[in-house]
mmCIF file of C-alpha atoms in Angstrom:
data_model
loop_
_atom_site.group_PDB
_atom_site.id
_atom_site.type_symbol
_atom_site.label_atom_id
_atom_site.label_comp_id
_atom_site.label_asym_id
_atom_site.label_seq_id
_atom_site.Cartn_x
_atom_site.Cartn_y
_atom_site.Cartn_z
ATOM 1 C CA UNK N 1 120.699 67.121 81.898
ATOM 2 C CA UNK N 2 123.527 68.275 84.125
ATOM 3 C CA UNK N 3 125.470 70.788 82.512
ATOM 4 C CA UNK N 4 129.173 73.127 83.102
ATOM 5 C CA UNK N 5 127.678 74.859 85.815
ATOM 6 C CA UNK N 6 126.473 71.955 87.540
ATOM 7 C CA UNK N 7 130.079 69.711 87.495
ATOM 8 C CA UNK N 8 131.483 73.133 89.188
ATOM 9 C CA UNK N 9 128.951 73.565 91.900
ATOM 10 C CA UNK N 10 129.039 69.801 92.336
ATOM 11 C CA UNK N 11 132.961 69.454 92.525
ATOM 12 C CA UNK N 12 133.379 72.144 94.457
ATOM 13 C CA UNK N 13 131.290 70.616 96.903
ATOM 14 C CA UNK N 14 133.122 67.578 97.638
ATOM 15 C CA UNK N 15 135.578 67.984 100.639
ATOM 16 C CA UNK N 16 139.028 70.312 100.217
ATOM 17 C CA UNK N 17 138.277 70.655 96.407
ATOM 18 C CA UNK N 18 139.606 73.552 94.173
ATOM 19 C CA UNK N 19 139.543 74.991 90.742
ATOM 20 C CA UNK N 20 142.413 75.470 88.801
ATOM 21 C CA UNK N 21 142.849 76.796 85.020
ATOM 22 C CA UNK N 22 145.281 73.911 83.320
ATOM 23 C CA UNK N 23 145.774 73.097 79.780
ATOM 24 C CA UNK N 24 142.961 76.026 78.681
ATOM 25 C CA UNK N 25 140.215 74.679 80.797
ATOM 26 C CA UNK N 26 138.808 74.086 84.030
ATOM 27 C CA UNK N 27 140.386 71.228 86.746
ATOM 28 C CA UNK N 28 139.204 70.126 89.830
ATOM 29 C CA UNK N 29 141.309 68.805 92.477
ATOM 30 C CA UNK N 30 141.679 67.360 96.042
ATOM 31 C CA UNK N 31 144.251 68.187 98.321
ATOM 32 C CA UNK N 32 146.296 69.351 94.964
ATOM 33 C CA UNK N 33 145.462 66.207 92.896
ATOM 34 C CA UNK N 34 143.575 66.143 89.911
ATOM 35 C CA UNK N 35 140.100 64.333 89.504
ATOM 36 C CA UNK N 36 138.064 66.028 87.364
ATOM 37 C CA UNK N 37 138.499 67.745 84.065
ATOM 38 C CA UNK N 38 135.894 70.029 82.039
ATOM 39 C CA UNK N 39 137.312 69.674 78.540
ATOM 40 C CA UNK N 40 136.634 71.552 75.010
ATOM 41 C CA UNK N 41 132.963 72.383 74.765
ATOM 42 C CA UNK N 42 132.070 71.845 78.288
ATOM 43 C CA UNK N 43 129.737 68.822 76.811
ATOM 44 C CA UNK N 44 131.912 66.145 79.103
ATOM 45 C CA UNK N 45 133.793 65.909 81.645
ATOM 46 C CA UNK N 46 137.079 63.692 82.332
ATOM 47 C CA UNK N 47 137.217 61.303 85.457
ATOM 48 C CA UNK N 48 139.550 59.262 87.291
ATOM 49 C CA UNK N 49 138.605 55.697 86.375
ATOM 50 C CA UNK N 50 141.038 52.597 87.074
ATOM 51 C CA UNK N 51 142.231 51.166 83.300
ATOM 52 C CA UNK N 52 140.214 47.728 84.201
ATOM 53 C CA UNK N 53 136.983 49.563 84.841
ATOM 54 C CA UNK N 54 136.492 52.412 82.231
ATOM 55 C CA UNK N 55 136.959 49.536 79.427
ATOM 56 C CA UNK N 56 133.754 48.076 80.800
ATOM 57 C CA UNK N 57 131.658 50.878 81.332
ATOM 58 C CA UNK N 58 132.509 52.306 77.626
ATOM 59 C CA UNK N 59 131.403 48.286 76.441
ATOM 60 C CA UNK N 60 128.220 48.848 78.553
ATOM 61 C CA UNK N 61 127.291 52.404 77.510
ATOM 62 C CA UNK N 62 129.347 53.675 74.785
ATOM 63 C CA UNK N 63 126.695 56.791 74.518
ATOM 64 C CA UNK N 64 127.993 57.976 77.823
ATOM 65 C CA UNK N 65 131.427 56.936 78.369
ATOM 66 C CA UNK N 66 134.252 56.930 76.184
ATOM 67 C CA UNK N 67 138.311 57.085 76.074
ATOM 68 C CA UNK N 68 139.641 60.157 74.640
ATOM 69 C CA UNK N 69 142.693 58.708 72.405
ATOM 70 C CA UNK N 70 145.525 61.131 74.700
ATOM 71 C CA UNK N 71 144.050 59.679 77.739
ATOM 72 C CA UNK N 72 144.133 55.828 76.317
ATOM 73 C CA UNK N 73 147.005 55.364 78.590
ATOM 74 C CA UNK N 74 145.916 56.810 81.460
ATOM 75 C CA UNK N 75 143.577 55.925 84.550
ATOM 76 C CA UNK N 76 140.733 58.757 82.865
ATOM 77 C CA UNK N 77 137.326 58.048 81.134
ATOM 78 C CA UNK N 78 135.422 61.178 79.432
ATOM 79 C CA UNK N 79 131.753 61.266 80.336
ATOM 80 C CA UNK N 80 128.760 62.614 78.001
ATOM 81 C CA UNK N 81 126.712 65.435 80.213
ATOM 82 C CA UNK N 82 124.129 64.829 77.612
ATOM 83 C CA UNK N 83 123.799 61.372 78.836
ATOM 84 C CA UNK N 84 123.726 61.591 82.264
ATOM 85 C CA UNK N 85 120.607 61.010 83.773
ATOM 86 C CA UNK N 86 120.499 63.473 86.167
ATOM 87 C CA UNK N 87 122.354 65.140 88.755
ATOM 88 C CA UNK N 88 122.725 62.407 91.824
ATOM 89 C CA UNK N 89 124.139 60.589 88.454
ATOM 90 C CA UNK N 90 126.949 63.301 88.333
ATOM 91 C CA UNK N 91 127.463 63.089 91.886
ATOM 92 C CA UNK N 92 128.292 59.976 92.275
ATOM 93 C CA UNK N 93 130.777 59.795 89.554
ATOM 94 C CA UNK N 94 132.558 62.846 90.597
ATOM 95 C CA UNK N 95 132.329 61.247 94.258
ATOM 96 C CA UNK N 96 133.980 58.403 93.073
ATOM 97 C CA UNK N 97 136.839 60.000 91.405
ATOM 98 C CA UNK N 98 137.475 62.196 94.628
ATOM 99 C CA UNK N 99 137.982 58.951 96.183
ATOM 100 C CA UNK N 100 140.550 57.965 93.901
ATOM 101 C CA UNK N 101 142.330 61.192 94.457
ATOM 102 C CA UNK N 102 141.876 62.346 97.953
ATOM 103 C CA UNK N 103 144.370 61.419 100.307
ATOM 104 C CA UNK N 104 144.128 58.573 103.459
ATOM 105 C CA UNK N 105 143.284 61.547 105.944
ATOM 106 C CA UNK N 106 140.123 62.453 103.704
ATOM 107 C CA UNK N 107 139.323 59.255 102.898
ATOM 108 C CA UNK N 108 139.200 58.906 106.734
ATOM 109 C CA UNK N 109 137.227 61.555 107.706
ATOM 110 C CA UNK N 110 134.506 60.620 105.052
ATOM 111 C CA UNK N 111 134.493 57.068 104.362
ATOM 112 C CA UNK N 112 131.334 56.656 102.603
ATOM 113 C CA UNK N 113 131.744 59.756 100.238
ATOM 114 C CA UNK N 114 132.074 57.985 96.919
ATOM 115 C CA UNK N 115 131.276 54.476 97.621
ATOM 116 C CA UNK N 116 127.577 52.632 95.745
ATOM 117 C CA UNK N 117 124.966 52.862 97.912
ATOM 118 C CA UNK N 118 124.182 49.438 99.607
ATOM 119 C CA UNK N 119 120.436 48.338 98.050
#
């Protein structure tokens, strides 16, 4: 199970990410803009997730994924560490919400960071 320590190491390793101290607890960011969030207990983390999406993956695993009721308007779904299968598994959502973040110029200069991998 991934834990605190692991979402650090592993958003810090995406491209032009830092650490920032907001609101009482650890933020990661790309080029200045938020994607990641390690909230209260460091038992979840908070991701970028598009309104449309996050309603489907909480229907499809509602162990894992939930909406945290200040974030119900926002583009943000809170993840379960405890859940997570294992560390690629973290990966690839953090990935994903660096892609919704990072600017064109990123995006550009890694275009498959973030994206499924094809079968």
């Amino acid at each position: 199970m991934p834990d605190a320590d692991d979402v650090r190491r592993t958003a810090l390793s995406l491209p032009d990410t830092t650490e920032k101290i907001a609101w009482s607890m650890p933020t990661f960011r790309v080029a200045g803009k938020m994607f990641a969030t390690l909230p209260e207990e460091e038992t979840s983390i908070a991701v970028r997730c598009p309104k449309e999406e996050r309603d489907e993956l909480v229907l499809a695993e509602p162990g894992k994924f939930w909406i945290a009721d200040h974030e119900a308007g926002f583009a943000w779904v809170r993840v379960r560490l405890a859940a997570l299968e294992d560390g690629d598994e973290l990966r690839d959502i953090l990935a994903d919400s660096w892609r919704q973040a990072a600017p064109p110029r990123l995006l550009d200069a890694y275009p498959d960071l973030g994206l499924p991998k094809a079968d």
